[in-house]
Coordinates of N, CA, C and O and ligand atoms in Angstrom, one line a residue:
X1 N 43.1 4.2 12.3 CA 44.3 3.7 11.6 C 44.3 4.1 10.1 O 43.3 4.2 9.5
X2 N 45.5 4.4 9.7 CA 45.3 5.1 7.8 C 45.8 3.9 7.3 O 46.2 2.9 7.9
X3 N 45.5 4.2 6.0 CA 44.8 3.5 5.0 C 46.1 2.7 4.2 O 45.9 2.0 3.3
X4 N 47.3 2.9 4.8 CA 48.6 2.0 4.7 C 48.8 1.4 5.5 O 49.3 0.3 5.2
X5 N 48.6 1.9 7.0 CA 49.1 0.6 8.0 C 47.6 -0.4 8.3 O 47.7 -1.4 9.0
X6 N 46.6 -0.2 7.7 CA 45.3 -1.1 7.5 C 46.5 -2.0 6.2 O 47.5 -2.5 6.6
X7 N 46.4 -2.0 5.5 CA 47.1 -2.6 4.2 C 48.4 -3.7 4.5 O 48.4 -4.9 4.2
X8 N 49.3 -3.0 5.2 CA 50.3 -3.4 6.1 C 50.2 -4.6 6.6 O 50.9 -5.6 6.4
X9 N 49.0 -4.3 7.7 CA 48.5 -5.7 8.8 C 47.9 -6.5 7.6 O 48.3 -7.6 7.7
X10 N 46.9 -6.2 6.5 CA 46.4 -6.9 6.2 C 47.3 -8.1 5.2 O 47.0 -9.2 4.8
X11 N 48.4 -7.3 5.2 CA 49.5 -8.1 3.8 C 49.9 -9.5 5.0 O 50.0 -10.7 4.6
X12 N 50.2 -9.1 6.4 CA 51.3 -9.7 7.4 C 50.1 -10.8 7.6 O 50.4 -11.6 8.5
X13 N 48.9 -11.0 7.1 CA 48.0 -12.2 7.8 C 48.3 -13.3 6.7 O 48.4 -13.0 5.5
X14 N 48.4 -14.2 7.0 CA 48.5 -15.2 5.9 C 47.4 -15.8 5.6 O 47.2 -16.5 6.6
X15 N 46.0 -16.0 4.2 CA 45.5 -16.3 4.3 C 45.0 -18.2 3.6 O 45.4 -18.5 2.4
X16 N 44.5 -18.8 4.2 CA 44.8 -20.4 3.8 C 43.0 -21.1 3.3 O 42.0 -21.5 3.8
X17 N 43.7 -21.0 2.0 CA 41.9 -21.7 1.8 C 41.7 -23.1 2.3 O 42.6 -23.9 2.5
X18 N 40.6 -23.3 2.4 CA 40.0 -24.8 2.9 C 41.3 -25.5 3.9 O 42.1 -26.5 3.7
X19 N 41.0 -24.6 5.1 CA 41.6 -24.9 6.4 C 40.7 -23.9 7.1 O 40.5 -22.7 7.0
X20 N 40.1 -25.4 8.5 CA 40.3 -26.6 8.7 C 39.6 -27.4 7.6 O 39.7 -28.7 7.7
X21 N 38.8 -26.8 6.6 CA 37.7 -27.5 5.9 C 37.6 -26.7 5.1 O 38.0 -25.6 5.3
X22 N 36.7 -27.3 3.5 CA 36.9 -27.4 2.3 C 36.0 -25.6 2.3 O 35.2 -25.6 3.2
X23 N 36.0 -25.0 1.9 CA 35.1 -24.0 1.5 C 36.0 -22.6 2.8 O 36.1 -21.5 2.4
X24 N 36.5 -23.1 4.1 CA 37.0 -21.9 5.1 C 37.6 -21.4 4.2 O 38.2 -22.2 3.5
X25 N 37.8 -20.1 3.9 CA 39.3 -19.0 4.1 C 39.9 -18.7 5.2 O 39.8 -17.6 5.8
X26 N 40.5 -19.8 5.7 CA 41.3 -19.4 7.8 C 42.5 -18.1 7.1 O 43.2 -18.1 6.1
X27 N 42.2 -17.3 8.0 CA 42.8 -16.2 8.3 C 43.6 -16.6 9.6 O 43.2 -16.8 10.8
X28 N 45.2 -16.6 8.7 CA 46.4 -17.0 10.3 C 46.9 -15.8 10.2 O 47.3 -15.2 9.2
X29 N 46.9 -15.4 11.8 CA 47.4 -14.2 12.3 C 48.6 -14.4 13.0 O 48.9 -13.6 13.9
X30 N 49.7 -15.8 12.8 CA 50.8 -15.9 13.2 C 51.5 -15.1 12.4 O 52.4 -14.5 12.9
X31 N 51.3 -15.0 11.1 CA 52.4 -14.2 10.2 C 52.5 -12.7 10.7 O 53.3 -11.9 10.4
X32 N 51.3 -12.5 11.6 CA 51.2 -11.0 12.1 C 52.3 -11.0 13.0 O 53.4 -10.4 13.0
X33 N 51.7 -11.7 13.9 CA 52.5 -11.4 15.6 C 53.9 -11.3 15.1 O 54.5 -10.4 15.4
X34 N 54.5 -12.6 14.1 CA 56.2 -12.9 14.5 C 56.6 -11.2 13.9 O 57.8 -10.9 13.8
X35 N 55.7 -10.3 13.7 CA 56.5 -9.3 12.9 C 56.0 -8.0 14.7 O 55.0 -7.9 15.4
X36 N 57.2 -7.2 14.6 CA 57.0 -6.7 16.1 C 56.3 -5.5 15.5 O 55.3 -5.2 16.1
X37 N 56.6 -4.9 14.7 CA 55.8 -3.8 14.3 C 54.2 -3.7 14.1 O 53.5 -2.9 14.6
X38 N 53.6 -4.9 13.2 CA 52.5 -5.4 12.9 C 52.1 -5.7 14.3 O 51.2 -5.1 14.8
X39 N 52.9 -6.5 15.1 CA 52.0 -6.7 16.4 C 51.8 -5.4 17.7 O 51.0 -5.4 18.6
X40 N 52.8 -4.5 17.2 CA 52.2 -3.1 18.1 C 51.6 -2.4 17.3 O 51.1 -1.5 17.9
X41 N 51.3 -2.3 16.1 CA 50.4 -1.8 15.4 C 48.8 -2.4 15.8 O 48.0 -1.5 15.5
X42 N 48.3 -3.4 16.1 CA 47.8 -3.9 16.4 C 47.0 -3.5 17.3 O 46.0 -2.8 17.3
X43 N 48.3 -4.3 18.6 CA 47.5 -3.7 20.0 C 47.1 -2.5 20.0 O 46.1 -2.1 20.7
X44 N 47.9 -1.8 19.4 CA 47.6 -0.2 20.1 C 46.2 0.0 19.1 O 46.0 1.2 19.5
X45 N 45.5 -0.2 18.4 CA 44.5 0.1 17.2 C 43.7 -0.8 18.3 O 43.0 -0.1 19.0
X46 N 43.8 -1.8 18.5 CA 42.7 -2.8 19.6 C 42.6 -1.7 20.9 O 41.5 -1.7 21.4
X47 N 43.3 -1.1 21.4 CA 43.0 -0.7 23.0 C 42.7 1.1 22.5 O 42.2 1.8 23.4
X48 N 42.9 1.7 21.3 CA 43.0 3.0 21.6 C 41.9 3.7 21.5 O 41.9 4.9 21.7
X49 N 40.6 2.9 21.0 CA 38.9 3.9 21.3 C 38.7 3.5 23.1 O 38.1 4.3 23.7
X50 N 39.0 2.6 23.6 CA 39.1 2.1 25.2 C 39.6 2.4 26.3 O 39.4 1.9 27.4
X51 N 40.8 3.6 25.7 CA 42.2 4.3 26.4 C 41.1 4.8 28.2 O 41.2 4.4 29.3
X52 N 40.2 6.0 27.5 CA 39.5 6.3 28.6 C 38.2 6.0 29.1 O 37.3 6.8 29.6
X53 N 38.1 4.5 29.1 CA 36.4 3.6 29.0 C 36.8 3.2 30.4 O 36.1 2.4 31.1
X54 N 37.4 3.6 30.7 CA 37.3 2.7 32.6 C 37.5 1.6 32.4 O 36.8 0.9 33.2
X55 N 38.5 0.8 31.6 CA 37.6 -0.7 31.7 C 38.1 -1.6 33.2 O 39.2 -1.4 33.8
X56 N 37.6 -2.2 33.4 CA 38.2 -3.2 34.8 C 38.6 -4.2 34.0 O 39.8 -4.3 34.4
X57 N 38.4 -5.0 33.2 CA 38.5 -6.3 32.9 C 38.5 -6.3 31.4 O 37.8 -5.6 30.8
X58 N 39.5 -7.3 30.8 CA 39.3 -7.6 29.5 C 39.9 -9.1 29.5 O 40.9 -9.7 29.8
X59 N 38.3 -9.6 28.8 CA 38.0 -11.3 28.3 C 39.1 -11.5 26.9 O 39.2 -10.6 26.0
X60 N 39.8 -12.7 26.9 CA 40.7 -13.1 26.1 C 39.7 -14.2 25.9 O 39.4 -14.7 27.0
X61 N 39.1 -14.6 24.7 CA 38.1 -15.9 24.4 C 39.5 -16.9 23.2 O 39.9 -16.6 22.1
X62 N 39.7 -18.1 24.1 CA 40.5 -19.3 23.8 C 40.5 -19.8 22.4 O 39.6 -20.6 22.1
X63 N 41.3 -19.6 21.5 CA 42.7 -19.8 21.9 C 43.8 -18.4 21.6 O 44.9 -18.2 22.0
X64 N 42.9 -17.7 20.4 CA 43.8 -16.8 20.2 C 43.8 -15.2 20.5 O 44.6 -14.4 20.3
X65 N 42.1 -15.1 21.2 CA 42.1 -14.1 22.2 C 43.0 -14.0 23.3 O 43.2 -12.8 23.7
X66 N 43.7 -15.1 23.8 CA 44.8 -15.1 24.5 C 45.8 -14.8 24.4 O 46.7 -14.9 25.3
X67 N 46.1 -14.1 22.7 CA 47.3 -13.6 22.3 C 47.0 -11.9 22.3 O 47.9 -11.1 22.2
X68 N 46.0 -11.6 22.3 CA 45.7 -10.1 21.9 C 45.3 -9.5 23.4 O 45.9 -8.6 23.9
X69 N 44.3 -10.2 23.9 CA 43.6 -9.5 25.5 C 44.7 -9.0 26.2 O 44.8 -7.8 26.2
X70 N 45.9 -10.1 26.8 CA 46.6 -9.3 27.9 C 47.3 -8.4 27.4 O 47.2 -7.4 28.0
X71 N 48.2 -8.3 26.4 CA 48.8 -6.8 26.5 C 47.9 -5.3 25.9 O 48.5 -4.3 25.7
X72 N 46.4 -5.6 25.5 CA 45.9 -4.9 25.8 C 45.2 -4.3 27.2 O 45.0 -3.1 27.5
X73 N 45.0 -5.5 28.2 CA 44.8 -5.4 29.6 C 45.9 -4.5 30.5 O 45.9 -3.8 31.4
X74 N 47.2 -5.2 29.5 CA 48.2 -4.6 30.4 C 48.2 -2.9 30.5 O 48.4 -2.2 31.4
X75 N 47.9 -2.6 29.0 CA 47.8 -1.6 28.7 C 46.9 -0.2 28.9 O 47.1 1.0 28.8
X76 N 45.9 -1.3 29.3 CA 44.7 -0.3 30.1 C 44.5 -0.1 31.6 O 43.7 0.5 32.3
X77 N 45.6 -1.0 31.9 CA 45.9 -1.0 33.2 C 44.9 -2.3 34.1 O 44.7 -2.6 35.2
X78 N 44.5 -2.7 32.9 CA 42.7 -3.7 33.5 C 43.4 -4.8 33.6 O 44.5 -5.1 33.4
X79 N 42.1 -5.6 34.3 CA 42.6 -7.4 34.4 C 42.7 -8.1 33.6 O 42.4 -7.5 32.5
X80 N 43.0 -9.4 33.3 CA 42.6 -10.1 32.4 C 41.7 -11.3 32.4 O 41.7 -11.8 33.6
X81 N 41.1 -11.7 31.9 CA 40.3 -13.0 32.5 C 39.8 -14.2 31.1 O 39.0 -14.0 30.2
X82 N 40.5 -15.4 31.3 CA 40.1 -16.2 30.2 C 39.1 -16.4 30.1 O 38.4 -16.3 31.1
X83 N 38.8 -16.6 29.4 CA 37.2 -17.7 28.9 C 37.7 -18.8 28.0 O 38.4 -18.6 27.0
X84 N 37.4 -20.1 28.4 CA 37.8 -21.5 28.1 C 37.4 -22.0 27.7 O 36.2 -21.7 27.8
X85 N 37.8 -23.2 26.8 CA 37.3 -24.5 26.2 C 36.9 -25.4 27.9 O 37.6 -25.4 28.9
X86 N 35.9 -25.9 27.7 CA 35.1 -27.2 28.7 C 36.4 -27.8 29.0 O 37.3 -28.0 28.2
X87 N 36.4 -28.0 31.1 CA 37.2 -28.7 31.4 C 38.8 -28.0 31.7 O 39.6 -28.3 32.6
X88 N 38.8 -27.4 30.9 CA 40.2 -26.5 31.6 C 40.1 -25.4 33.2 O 41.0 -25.1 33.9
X89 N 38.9 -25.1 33.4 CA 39.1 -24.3 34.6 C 39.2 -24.7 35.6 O 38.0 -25.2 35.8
X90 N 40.1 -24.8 37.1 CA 40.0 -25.7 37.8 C 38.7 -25.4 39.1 O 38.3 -26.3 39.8
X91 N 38.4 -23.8 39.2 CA 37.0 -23.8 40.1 C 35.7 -23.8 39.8 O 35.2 -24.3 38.8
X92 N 35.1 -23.1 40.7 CA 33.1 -23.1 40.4 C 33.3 -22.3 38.5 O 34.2 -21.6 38.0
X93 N 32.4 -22.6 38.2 CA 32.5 -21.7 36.6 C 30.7 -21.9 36.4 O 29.9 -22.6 37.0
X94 N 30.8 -20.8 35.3 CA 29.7 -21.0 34.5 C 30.3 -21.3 33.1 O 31.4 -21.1 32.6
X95 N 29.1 -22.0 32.5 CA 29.1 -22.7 31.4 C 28.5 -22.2 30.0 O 27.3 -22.4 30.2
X96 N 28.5 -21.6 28.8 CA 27.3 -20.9 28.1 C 27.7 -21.9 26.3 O 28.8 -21.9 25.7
X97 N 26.7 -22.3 26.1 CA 26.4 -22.8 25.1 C 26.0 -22.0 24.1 O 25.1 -21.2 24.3
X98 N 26.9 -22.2 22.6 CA 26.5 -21.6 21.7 C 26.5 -22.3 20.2 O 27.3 -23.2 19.9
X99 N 25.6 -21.8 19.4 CA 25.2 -22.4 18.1 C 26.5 -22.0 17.5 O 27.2 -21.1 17.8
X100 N 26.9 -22.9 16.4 CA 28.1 -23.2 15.4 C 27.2 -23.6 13.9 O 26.1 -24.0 13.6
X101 N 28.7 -23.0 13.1 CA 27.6 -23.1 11.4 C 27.2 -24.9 11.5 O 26.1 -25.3 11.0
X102 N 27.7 -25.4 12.0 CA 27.1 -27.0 12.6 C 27.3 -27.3 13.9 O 28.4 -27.2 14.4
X103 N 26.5 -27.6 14.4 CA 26.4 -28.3 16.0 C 26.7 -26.8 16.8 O 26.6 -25.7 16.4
X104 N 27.0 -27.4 17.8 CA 27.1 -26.4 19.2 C 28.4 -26.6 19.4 O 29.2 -27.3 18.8
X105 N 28.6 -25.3 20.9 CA 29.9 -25.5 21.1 C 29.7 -24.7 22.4 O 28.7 -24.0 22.6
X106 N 31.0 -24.9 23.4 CA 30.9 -24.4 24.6 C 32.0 -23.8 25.4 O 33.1 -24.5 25.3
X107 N 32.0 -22.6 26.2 CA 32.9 -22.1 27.0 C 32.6 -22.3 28.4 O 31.5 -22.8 28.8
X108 N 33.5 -21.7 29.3 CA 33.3 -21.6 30.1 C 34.3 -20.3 31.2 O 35.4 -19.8 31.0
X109 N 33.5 -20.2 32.2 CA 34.6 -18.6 33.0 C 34.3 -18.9 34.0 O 33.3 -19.5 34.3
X110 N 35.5 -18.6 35.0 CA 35.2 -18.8 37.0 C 34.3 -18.0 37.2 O 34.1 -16.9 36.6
X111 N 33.5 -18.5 38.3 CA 32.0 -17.6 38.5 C 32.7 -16.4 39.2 O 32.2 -15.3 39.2
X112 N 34.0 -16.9 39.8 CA 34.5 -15.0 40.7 C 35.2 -14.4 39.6 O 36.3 -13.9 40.0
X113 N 35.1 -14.3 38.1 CA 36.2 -13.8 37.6 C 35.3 -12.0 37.2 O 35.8 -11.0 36.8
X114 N 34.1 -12.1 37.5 CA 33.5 -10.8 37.4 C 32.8 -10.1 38.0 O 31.7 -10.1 37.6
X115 N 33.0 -9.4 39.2 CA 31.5 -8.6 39.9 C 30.8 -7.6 39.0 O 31.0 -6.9 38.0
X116 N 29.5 -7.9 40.0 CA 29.0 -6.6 39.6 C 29.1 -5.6 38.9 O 29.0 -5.0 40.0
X117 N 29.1 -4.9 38.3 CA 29.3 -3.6 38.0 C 30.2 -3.3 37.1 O 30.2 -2.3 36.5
X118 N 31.3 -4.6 37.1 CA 32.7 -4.2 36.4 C 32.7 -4.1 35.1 O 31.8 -4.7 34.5
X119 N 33.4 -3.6 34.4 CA 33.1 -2.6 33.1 C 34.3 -3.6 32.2 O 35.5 -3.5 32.3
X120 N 33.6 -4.3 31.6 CA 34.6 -5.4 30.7 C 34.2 -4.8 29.0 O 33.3 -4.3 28.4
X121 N 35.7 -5.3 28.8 CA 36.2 -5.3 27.4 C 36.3 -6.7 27.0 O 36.9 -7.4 27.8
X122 N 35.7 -7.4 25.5 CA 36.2 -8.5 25.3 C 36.7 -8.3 23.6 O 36.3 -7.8 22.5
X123 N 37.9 -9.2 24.1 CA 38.6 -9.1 22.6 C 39.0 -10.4 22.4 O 39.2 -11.3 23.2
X124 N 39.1 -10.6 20.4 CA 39.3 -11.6 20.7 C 39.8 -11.8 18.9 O 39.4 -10.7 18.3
X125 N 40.3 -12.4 18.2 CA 41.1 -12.0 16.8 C 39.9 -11.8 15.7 O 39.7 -10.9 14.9
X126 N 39.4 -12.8 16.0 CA 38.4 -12.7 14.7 C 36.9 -12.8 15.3 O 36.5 -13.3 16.4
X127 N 35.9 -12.0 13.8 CA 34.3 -12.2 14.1 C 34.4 -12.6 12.9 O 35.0 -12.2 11.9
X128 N 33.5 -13.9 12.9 CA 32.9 -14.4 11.6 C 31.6 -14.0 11.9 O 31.2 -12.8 12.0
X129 N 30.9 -15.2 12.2 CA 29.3 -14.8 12.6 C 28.7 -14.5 13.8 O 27.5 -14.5 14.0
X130 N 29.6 -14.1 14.5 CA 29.1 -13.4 16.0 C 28.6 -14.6 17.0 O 28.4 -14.4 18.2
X131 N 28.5 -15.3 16.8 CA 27.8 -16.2 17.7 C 28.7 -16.7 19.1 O 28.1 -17.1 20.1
X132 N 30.2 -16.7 18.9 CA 31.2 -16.7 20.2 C 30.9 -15.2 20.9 O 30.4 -14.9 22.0
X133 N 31.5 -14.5 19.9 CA 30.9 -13.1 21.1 C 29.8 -12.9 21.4 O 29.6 -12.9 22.6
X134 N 28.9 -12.8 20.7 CA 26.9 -12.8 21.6 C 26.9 -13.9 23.0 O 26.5 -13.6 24.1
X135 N 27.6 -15.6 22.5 CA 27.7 -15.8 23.8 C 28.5 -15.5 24.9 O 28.2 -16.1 25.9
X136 N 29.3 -14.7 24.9 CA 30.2 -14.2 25.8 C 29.8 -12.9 26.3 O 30.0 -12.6 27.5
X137 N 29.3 -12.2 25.5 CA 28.6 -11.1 26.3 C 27.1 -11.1 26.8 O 26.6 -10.1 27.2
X138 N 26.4 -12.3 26.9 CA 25.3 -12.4 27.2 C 25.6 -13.4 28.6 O 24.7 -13.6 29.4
X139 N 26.8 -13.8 28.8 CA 27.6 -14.7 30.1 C 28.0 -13.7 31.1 O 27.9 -13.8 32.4
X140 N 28.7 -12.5 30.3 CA 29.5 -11.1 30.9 C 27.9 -10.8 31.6 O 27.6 -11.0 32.8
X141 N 27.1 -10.3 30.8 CA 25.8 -9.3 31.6 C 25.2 -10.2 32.7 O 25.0 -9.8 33.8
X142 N 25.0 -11.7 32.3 CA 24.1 -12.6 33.4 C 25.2 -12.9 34.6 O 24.9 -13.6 35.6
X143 N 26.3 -12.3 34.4 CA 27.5 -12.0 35.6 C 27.2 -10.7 36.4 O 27.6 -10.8 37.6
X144 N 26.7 -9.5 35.9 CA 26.3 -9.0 36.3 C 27.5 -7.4 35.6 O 27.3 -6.3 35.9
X145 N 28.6 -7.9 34.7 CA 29.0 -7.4 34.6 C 28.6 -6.2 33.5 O 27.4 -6.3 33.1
X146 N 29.6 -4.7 32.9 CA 29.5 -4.4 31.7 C 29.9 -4.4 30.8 O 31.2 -4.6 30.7
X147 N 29.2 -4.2 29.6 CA 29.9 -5.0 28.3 C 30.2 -3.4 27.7 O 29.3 -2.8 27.2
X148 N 31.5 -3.0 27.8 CA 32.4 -1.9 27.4 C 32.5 -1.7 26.0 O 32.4 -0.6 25.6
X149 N 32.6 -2.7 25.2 CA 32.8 -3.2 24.1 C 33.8 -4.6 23.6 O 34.8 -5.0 24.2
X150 N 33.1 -5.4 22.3 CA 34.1 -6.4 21.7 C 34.7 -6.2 20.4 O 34.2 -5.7 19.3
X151 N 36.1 -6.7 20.8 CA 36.9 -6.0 19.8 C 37.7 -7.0 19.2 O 38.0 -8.0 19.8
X152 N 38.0 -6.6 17.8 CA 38.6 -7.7 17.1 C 39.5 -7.6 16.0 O 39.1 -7.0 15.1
X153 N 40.5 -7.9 15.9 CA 41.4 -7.8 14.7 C 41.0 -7.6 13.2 O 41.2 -6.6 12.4
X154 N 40.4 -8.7 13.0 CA 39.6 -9.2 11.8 C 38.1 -9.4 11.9 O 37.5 -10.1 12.8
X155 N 37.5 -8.8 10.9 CA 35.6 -8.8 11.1 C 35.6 -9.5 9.4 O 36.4 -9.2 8.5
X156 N 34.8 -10.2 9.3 CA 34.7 -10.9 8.2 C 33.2 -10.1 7.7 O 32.2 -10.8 7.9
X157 N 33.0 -9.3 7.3 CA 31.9 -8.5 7.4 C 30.4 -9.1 5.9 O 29.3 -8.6 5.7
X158 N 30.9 -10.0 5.1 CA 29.9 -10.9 4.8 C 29.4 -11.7 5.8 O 28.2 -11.9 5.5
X159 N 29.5 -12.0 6.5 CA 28.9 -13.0 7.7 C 28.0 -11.9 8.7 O 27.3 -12.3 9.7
X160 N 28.2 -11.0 8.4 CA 27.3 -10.0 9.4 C 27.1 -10.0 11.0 O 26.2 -9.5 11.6
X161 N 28.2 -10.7 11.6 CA 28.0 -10.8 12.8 C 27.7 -9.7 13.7 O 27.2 -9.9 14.8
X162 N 28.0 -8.6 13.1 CA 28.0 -7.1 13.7 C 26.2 -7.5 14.5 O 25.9 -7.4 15.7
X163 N 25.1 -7.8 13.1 CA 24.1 -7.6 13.5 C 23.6 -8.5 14.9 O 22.6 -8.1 15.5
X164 N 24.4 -9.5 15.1 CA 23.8 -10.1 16.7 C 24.2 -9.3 17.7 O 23.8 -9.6 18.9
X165 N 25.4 -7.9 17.4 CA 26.1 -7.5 18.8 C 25.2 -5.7 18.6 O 25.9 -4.8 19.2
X166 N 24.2 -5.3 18.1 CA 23.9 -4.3 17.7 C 23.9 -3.4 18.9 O 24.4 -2.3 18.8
X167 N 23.3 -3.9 20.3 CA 23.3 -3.1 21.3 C 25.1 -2.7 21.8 O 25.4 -2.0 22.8
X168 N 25.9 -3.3 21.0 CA 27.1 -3.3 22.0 C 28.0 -2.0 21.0 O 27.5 -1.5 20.0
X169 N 29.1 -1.8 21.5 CA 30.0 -1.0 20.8 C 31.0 -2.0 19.9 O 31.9 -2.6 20.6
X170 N 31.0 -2.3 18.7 CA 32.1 -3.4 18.1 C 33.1 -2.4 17.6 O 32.8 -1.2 17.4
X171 N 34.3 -3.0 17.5 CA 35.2 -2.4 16.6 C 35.8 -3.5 16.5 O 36.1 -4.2 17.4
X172 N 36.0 -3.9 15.0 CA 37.4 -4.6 14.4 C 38.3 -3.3 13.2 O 37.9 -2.4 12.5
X173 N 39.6 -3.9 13.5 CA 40.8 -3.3 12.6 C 40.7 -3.8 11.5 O 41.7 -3.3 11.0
X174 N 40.4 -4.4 10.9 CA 40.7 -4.8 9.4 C 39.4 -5.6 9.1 O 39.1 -6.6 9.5
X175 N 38.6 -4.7 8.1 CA 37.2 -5.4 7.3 C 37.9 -6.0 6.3 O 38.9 -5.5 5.7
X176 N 37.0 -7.6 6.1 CA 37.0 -8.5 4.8 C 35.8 -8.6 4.1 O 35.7 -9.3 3.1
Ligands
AMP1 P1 32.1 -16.9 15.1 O1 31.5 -17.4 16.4 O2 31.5 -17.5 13.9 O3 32.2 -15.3 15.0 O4 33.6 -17.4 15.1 C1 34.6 -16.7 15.7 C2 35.7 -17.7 16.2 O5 36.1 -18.6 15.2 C3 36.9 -16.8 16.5 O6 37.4 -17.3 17.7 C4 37.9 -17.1 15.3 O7 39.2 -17.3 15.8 C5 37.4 -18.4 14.7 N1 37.2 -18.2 13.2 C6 36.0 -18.3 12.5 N2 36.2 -18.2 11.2 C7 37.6 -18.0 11.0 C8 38.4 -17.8 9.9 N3 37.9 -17.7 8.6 N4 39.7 -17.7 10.1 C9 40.3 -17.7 11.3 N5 39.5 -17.9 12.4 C10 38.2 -18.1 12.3

């Protein structure tokens, strides 16, 4: 993506200090979507190193992975498959716990949402410190699946999350 429509997306994010809490910079990516341009600029920058990866499957991780995954899925012609907050899925699932800058925290995916072999994409808006995607691709592999690559809008790239995904392929569209 050049070095204006990087600029572009980055103007369309609205950024909100100390939300949810005193010290966050939350980065809202509603100001992106409502704009139709920004949001096909977007997808298409999210799916287009992926165009020819084979992928079968692309993970939307809850709540706002669920706005970016499917019409990149749609796009690659792949599936889609949530990954949840505890308690929303209604069959067998697995469960994977992961460390938070305090306490823990947990998802969960239907144990049939992946065979073998299948060649998964996970996307999802933001990487702060990697620790949602490390757990999600370390749930993907003990599925038996492959981790194609995770991808992300926004990489907060002081927080270094890159470094817990080193074996994986990452791409985010806009470094902070
Ligand atoms: P992490 O596991 O630290 O990489 O956190 C990633 C998850 O937390 C993503 O699902 C983001 O949506 C959310 N998140 C973390 N930090 C921020 C932030 N500064 N602005 C917006 N979302 C954030």
């Amino acid at each position: 993506m050049d070095a204006q429509s990087i600029q572009e997306l980055k103007a369309a994010i609205r950024e909100i200090p100390d939300w949810p809490k005193k010290g966050i910079l939350f980065y809202d990516v509603t100001t992106l979507l409502k704009n139709g341009r920004c949001f096909e600029q977007a997808i298409n920058a999210l799916l287009e190193p992926y165009r020819n990866k084979q992928v079968d499957l692309v993970l939307g991780i809850e709540a706002r992975g669920f706005i970016f995954a499917p019409p990149v899925a749609y796009a690659l012609k792949a599936g889609f498959v949530p990954v949840r907050k505890p308690g929303k899925l209604p069959a067998a699932k697995f469960q994977v716990d992961y460390a938070l800058e305090y306490g823990t925290d947990c998802l969960e995916i239907h144990k049939d949402a992946i065979e073998p072999g299948q060649r998964v994409l996970i996307v999802d808006d933001l990487i702060a410190t990697g620790g949602t995607a490390q757990a999600v691709a370390q749930m993907v592999e003990t599925m038996g699946g492959i981790v194609v690559g995770l991808d992300f809008v926004v990489e907060l790239t002081f927080l270094h999350g890159r470094d817990k995904l080193l074996k994986y392929d990452v791409q985010s569209i806009l470094k902070y």
